[in-house]
Short mmCIF file of C-alpha atoms in Angstrom, two decimals:
data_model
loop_
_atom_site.label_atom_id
_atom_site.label_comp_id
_atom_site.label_asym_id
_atom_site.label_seq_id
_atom_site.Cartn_x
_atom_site.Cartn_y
_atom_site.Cartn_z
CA UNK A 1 14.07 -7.19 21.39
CA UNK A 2 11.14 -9.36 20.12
CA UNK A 3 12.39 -12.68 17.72
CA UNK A 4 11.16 -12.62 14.33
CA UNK A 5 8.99 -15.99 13.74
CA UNK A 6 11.35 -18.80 11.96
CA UNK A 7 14.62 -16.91 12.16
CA UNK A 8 17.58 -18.46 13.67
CA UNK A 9 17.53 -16.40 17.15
CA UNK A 10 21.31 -16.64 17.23
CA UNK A 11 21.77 -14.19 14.58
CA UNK A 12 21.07 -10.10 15.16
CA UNK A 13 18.97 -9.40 12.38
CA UNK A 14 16.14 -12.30 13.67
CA UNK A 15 15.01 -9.62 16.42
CA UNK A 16 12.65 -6.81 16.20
CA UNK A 17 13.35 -3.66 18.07
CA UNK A 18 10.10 -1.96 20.07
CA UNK A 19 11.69 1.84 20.49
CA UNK A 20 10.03 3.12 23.80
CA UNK A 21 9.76 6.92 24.12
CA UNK A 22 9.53 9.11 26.66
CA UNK A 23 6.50 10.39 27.64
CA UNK A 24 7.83 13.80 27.61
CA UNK A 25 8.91 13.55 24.14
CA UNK A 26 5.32 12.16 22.47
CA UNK A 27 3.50 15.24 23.70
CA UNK A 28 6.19 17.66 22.77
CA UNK A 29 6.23 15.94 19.01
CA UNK A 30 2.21 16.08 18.98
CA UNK A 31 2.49 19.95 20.04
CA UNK A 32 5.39 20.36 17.28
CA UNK A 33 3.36 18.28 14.53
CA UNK A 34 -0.31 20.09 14.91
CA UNK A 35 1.91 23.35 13.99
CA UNK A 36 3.62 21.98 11.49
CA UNK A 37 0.81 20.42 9.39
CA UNK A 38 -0.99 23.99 8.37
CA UNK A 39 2.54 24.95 7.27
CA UNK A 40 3.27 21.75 4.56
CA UNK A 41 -0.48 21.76 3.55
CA UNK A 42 -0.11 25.91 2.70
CA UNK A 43 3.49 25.52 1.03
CA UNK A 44 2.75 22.07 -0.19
CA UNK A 45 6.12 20.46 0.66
CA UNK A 46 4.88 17.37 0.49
CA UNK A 47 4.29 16.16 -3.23
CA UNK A 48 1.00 15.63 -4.59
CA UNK A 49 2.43 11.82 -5.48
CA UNK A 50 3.15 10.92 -2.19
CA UNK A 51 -0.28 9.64 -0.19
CA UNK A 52 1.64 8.08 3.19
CA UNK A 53 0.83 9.47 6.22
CA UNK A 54 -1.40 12.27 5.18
CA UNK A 55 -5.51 12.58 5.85
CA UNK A 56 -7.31 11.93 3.76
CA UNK A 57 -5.40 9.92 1.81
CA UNK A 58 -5.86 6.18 1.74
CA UNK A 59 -4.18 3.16 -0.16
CA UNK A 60 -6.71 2.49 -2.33
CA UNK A 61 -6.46 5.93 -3.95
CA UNK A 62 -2.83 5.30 -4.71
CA UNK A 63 -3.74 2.04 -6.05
CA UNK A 64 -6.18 3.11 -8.19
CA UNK A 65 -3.72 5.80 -9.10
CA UNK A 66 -1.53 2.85 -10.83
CA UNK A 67 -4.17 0.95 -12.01
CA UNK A 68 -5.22 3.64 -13.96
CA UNK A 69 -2.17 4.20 -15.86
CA UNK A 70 -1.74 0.60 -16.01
CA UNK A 71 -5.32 -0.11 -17.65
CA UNK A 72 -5.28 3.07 -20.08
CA UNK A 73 -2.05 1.71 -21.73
CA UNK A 74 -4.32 -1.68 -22.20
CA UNK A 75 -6.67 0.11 -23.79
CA UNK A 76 -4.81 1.97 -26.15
CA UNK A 77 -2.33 -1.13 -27.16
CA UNK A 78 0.68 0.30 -25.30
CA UNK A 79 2.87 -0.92 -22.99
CA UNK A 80 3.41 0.05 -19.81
CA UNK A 81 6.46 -0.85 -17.66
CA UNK A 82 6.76 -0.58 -14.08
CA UNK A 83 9.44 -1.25 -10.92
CA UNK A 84 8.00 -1.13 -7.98
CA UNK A 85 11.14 -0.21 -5.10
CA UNK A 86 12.30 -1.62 -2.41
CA UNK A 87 14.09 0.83 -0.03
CA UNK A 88 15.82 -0.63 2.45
CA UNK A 89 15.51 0.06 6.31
CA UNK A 90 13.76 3.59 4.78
CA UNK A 91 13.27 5.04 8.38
CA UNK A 92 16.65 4.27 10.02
CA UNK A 93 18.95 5.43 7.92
CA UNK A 94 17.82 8.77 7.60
CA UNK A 95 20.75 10.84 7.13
CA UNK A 96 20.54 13.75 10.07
CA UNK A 97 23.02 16.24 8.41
CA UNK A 98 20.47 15.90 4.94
CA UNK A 99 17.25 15.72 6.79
CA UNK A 100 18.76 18.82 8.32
CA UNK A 101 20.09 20.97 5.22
CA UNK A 102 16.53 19.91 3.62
CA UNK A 103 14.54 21.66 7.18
CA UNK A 104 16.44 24.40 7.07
CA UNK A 105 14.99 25.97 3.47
CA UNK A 106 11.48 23.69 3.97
CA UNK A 107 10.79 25.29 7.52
CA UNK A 108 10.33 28.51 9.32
CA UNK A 109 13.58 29.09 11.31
CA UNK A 110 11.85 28.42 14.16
CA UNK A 111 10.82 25.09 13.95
CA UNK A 112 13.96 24.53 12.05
CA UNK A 113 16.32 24.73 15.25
CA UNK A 114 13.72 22.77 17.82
CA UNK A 115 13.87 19.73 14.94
CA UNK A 116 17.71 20.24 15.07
CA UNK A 117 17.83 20.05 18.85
CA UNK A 118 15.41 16.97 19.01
CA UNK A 119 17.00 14.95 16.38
CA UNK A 120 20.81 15.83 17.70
CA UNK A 121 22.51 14.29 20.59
CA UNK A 122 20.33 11.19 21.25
CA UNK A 123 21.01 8.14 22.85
CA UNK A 124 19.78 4.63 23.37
CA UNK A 125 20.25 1.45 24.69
CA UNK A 126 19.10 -2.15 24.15
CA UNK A 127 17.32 -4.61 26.67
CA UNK A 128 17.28 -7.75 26.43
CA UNK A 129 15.32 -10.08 29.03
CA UNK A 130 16.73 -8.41 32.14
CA UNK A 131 20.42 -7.14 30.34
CA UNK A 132 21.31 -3.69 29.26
CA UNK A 133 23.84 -2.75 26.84
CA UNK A 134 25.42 0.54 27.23
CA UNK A 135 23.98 4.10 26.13
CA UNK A 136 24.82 4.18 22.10
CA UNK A 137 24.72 7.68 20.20
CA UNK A 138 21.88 7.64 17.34
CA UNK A 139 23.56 9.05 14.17
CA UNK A 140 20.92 8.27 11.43
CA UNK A 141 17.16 7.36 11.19
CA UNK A 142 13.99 9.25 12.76
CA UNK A 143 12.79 8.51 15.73
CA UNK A 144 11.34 4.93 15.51
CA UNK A 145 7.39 4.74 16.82
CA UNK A 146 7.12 8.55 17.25
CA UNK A 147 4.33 10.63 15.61
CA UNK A 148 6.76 13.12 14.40
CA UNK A 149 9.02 10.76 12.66
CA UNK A 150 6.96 9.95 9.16
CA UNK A 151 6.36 13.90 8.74
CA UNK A 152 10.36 14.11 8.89
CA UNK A 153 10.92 10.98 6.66
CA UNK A 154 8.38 12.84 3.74
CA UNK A 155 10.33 16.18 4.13
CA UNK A 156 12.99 13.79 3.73
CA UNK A 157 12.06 12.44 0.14
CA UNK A 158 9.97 15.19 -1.03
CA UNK A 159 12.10 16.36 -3.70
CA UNK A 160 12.66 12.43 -5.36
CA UNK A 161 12.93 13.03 -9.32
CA UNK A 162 10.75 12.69 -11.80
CA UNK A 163 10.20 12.81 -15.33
CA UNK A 164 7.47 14.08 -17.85
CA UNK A 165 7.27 10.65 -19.86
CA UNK A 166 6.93 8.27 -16.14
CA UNK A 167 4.64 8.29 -13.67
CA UNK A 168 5.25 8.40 -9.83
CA UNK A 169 3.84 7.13 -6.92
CA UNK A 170 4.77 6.92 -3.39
CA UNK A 171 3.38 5.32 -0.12
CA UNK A 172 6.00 6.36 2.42
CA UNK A 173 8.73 4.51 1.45
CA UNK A 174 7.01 2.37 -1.07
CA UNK A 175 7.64 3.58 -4.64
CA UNK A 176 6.30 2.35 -8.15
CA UNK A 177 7.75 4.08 -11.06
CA UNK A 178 5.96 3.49 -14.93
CA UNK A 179 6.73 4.80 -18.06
CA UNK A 180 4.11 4.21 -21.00
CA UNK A 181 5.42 3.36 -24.56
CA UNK A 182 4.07 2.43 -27.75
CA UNK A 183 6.51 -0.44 -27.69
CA UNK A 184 8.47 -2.79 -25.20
CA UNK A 185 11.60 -0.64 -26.22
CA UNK A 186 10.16 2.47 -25.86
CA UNK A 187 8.30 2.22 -22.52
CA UNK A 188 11.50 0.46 -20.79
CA UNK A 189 13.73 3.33 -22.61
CA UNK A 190 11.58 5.81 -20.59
CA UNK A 191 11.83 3.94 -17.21
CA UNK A 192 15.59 3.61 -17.42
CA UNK A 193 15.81 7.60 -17.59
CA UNK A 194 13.41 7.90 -14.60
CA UNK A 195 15.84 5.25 -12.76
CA UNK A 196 18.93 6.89 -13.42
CA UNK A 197 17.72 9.80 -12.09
CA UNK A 198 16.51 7.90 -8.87
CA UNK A 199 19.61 6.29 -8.55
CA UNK A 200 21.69 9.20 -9.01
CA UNK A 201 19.32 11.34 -5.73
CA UNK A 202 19.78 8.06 -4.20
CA UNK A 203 23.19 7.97 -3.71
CA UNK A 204 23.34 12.08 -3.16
CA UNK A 205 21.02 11.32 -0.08
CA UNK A 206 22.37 8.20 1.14
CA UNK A 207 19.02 6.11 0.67
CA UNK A 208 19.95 2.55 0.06
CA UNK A 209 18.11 0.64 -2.13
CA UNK A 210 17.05 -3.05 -2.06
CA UNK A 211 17.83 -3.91 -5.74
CA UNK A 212 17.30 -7.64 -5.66
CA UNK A 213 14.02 -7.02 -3.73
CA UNK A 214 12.41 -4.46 -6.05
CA UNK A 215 10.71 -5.87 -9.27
CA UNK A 216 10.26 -4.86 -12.93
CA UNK A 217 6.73 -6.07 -14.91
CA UNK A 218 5.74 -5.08 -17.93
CA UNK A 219 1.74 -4.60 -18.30
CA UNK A 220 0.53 -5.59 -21.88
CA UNK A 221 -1.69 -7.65 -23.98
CA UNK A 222 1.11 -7.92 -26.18
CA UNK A 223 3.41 -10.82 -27.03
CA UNK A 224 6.99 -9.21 -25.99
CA UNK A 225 10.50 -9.93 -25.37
CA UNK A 226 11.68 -8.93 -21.83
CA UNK A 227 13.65 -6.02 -21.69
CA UNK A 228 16.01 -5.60 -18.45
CA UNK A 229 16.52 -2.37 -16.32
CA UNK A 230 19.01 -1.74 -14.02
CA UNK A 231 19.40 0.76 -10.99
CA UNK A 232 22.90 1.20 -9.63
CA UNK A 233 24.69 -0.99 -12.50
CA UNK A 234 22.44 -4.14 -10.81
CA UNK A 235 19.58 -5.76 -13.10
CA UNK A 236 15.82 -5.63 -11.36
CA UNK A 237 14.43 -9.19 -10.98
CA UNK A 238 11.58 -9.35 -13.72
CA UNK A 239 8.23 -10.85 -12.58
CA UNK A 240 4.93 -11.31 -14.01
CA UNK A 241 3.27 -10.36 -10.67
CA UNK A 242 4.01 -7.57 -8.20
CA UNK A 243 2.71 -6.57 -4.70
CA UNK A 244 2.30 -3.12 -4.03
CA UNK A 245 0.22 -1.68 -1.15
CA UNK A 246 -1.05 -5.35 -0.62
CA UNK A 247 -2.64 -5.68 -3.85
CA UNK A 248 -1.04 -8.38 -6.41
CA UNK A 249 -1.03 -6.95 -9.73
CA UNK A 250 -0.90 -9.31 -12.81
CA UNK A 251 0.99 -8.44 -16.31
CA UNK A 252 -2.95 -7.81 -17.88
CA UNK A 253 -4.31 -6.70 -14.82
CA UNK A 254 -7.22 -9.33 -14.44
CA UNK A 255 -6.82 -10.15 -10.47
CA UNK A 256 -6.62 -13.62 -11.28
CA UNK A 257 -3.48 -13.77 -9.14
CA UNK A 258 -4.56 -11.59 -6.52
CA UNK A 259 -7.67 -13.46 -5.94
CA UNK A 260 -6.03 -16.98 -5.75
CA UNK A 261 -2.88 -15.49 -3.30
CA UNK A 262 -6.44 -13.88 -1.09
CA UNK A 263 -8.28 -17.47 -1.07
CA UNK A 264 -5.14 -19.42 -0.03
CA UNK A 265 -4.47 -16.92 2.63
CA UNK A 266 -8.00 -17.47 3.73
CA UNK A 267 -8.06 -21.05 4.03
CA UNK A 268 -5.04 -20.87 6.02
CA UNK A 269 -6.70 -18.63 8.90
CA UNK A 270 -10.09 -20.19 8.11
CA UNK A 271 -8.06 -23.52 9.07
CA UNK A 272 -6.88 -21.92 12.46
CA UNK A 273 -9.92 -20.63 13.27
CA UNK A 274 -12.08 -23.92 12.87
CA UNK A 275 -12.21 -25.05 16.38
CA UNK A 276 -14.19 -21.85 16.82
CA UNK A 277 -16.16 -21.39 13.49
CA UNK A 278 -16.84 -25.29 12.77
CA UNK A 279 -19.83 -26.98 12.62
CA UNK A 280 -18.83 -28.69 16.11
CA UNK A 281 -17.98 -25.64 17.44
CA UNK A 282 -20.39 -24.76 20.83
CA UNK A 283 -19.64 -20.58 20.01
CA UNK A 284 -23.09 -19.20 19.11
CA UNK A 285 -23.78 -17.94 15.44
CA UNK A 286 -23.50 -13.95 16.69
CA UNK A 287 -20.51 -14.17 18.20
CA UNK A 288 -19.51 -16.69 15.05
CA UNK A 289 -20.62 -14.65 12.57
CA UNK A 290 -18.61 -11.54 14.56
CA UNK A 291 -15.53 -13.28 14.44
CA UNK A 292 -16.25 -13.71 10.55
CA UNK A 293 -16.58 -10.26 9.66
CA UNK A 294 -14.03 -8.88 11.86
CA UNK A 295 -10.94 -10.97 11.16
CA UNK A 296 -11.99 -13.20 7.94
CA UNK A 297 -14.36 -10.85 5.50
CA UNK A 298 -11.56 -7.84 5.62
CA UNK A 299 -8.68 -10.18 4.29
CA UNK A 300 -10.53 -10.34 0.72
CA UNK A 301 -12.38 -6.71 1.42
CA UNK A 302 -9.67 -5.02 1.20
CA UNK A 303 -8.91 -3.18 -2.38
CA UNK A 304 -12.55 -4.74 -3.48
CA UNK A 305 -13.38 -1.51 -5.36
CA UNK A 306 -10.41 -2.05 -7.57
CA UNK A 307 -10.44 -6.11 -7.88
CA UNK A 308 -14.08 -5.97 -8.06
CA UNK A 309 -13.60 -5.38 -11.77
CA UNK A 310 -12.40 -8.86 -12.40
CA UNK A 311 -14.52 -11.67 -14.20
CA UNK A 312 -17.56 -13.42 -12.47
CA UNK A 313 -15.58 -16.53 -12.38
CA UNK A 314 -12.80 -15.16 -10.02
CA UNK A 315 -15.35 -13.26 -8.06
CA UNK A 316 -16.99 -16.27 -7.47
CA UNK A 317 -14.02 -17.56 -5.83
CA UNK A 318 -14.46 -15.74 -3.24
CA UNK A 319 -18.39 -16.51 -3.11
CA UNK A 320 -18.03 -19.51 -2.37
CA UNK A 321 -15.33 -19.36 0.04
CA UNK A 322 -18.16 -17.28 2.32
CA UNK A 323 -20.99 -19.96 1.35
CA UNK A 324 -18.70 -22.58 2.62
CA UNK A 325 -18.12 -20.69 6.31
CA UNK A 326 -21.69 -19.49 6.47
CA UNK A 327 -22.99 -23.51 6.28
CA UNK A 328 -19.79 -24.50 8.56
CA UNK A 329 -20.81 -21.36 11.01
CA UNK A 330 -25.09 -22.77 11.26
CA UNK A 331 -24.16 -26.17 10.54
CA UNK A 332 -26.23 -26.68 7.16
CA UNK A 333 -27.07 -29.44 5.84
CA UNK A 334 -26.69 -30.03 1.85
CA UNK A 335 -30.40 -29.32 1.28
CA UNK A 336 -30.61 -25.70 2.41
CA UNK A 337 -29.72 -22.98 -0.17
CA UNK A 338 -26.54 -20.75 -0.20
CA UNK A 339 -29.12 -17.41 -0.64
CA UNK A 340 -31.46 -18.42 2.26
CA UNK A 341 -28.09 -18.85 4.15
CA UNK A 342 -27.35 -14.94 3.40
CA UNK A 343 -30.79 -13.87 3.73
CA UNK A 344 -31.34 -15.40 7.25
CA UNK A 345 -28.12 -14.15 8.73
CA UNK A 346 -28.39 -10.96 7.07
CA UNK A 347 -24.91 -11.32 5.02
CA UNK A 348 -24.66 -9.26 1.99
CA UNK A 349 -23.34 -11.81 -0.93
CA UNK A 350 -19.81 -10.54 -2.41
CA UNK A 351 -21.41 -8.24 -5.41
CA UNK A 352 -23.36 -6.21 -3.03
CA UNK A 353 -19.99 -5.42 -1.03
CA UNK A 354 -18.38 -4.80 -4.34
CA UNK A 355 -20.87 -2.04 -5.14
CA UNK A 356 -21.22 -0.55 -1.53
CA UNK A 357 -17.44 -0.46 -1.07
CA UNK A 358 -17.15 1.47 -4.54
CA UNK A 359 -19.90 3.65 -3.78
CA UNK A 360 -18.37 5.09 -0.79
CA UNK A 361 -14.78 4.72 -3.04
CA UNK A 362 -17.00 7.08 -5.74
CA UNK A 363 -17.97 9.52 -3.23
CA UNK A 364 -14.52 9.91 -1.69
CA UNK A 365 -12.82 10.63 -4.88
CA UNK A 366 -14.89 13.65 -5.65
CA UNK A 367 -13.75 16.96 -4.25
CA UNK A 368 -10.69 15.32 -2.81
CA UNK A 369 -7.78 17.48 -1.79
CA UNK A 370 -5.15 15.75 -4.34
CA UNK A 371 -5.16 16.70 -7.95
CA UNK A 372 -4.31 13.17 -8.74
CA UNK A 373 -7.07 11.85 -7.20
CA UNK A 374 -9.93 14.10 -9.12
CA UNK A 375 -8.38 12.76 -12.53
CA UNK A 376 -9.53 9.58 -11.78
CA UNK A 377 -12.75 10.89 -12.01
CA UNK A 378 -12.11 11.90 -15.52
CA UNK A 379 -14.04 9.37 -17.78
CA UNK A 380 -15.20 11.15 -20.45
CA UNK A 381 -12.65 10.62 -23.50
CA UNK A 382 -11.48 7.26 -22.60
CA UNK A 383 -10.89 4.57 -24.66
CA UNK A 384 -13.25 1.24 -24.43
CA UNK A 385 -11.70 -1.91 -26.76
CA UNK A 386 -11.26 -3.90 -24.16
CA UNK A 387 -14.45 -6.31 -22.66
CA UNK A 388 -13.70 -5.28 -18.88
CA UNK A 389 -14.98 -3.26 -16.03
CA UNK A 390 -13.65 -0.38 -14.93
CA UNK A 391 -13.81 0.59 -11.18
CA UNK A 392 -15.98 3.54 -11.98
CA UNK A 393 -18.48 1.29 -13.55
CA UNK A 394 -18.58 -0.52 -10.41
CA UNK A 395 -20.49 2.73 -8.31
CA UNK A 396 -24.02 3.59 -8.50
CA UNK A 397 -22.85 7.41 -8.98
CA UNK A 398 -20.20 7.63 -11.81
CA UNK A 399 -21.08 9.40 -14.94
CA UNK A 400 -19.84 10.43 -17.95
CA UNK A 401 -20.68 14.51 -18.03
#
């Protein structure tokens, strides 16, 4: 049992379990899973909407996926509201006798009754410093830290509902749903049918949801009046901002907010890490500059072909946040330039990572194995009132044929 940081340690929930497996049972899962994946690619069992745990299939793509939807209602004056879900423990609670009626029309019979005899009749039993408890039966969940385990947990949820007028997309256990309206009424009219339907497969499956952790924002240029939805007769906290995948999204989509949440979360570590990157600091400026890229540069790297769309001014941001630990890292004085800086230590400035990152983004999304990845590539009817980049723009190889 490892202690969660800053939870009172007298209470159960503060720890974190680490499952150990048997050594026995990894290999027999790996053996089990490298059948199993030519059989859900050539049946497709798992839907083309859900991009956890599958090659090929990144979370970038699924943002962009949402962004997409999100910045074509923009264009077009709509509205487009969204909940993003919060399931809660998704993995443990697994229902055995479901997961089991679900395997035995998804899979050949086969592999049907090896699943059954893995997942039935298991045991455990907690340690804690040098105390056991006693040997528990495991009646729900997959088997936590095994390879095997997320492939059950999609076969799982494979059949979640969805509707014509909402879009759907899943992470694992991480779910946005958005409808698209003309109006406020409209679009939240059309999410509270795609919720109700949820909610309804929910409770058939015995997946419990987090309603006071999932939130409801409405994307629009618009001046509106909030309209509520609820899931399971509870309201969904409304927010202007919402976190999916580890991207903030704003109500107009500008990455103001995500930018600011990056460059506070930088200064933080940056703070830590100053006995080792300051000017004082007796490291040398490889192994500085090492230290840099591999824990500091990925923080705001990450989702850059997507937030590299937002205004100069926020991009800048994060600019000067690497100007300020290149001349901490060589100990600059005031007099020497920010680009001499860059071109001395070889550091590409911010707008050349935007353009590499979407370059190889670009390349990735063409002939990709998911339908709903090739649309993004689509380009050639959309609609342009809006003075903003879009994250094809971004990539040396987009066009418009």
């Amino acid at each position: 049992m490892i202690p969660k940081p800053g939870k009172n340690l007298s209470e159960v929930e503060s720890y974190r379990p680490i499952s150990l497996l048997s050594t026995m049972a990894k290999l027999f899962e790996k053996l089990i899973l490298k059948r199993l994946k030519p059989i859900l690619d050539r049946n497709n069992l798992i839907p083309s909407h859900q991009f956890g745990f599958r090659n090929k299939h990144s979370t970038v793509e699924q943002v962009h996926r949402v962004t997409d939807v999100i910045e074509k209602s923009l264009e077009n004056k709509n509205v487009c509201s969204a909940v993003f879900l919060d399931v809660a423990q998704a993995f443990d609670r697994v229902w055995h006798e479901g997961l089991l009626h679900k395997l035995r029309f998804l899979l050949p019979d086969q592999y049907y009754q090896l699943i059954k005899s893995y997942l039935t009749t298991r045991h455990f039993r907690t340690k804690h410093e040098d105390a056991y408890s006693g040997l528990r039966p495991i009646e729900a969940g997959v088997p936590q830290g095994s390879v095997l385990g997320p492939i059950l947990y999609l076969l799982y949820i494979n059949d979640v509902p969805t509707t014509l007028y909402s879009t759907t997309a899943t992470f694992a256990d991480d779910t946005a749903i958005m409808a698209v309206g003309d109006s406020i009424e409209g679009s939240t009219r059309r999410l509270q049918s795609a919720l109700i339907k949820v909610a309804i497969w929910t409770k058939k499956w015995r997946i419990k949801l987090n309603e006071s952790k999932s939130t409801h924002i409405d994307f629009t240029n618009k001046k509106i009046t909030q309209h509520p939805v609820y899931i399971n007769g509870m309201q969904i906290p409304y927010a202007n901002t919402a976190k999916y995948l580890g991207m903030t999204l704003d109500a107009k989509l500008r990455w103001k907010e995500h930018i600011k949440k990056k460059r506070d979360e930088l200064n933080l570590k940056f703070r830590k890490m100053y006995w080792l990157l300051g000017r004082n600091s007796k490291l040398s400026i490889y192994n500085k500059l090492i230290l840099y890229k591999q824990i500091l540069r990925p923080v705001w790297s990450y989702g850059i072909q997507l937030w590299g769309c937002a205004s100069a001014s926020n991009i800048q941001v994060i600019q000067r946040f690497q100007n300020k630990v290149l001349r901490c890292i060589v100990n600059a004085p005031w007099f020497i330039r920010n680009s001499d800086l860059h071109r001395d230590l070889q550091m590409e400035l911010v707008a050349d990572i935007i353009a590499r990152f979407a370059n190889s983004h670009q390349l990735r999304l063409q002939n990709h194995i998911n339908i709903e990845v090739s649309r993004l590539l689509d380009v050639r009817n959309i609609t342009r009132r809006l003075k903003r980049t879009k994250p094809f723009e971004l990539s040396k190889y987009w066009n418009t044929k």
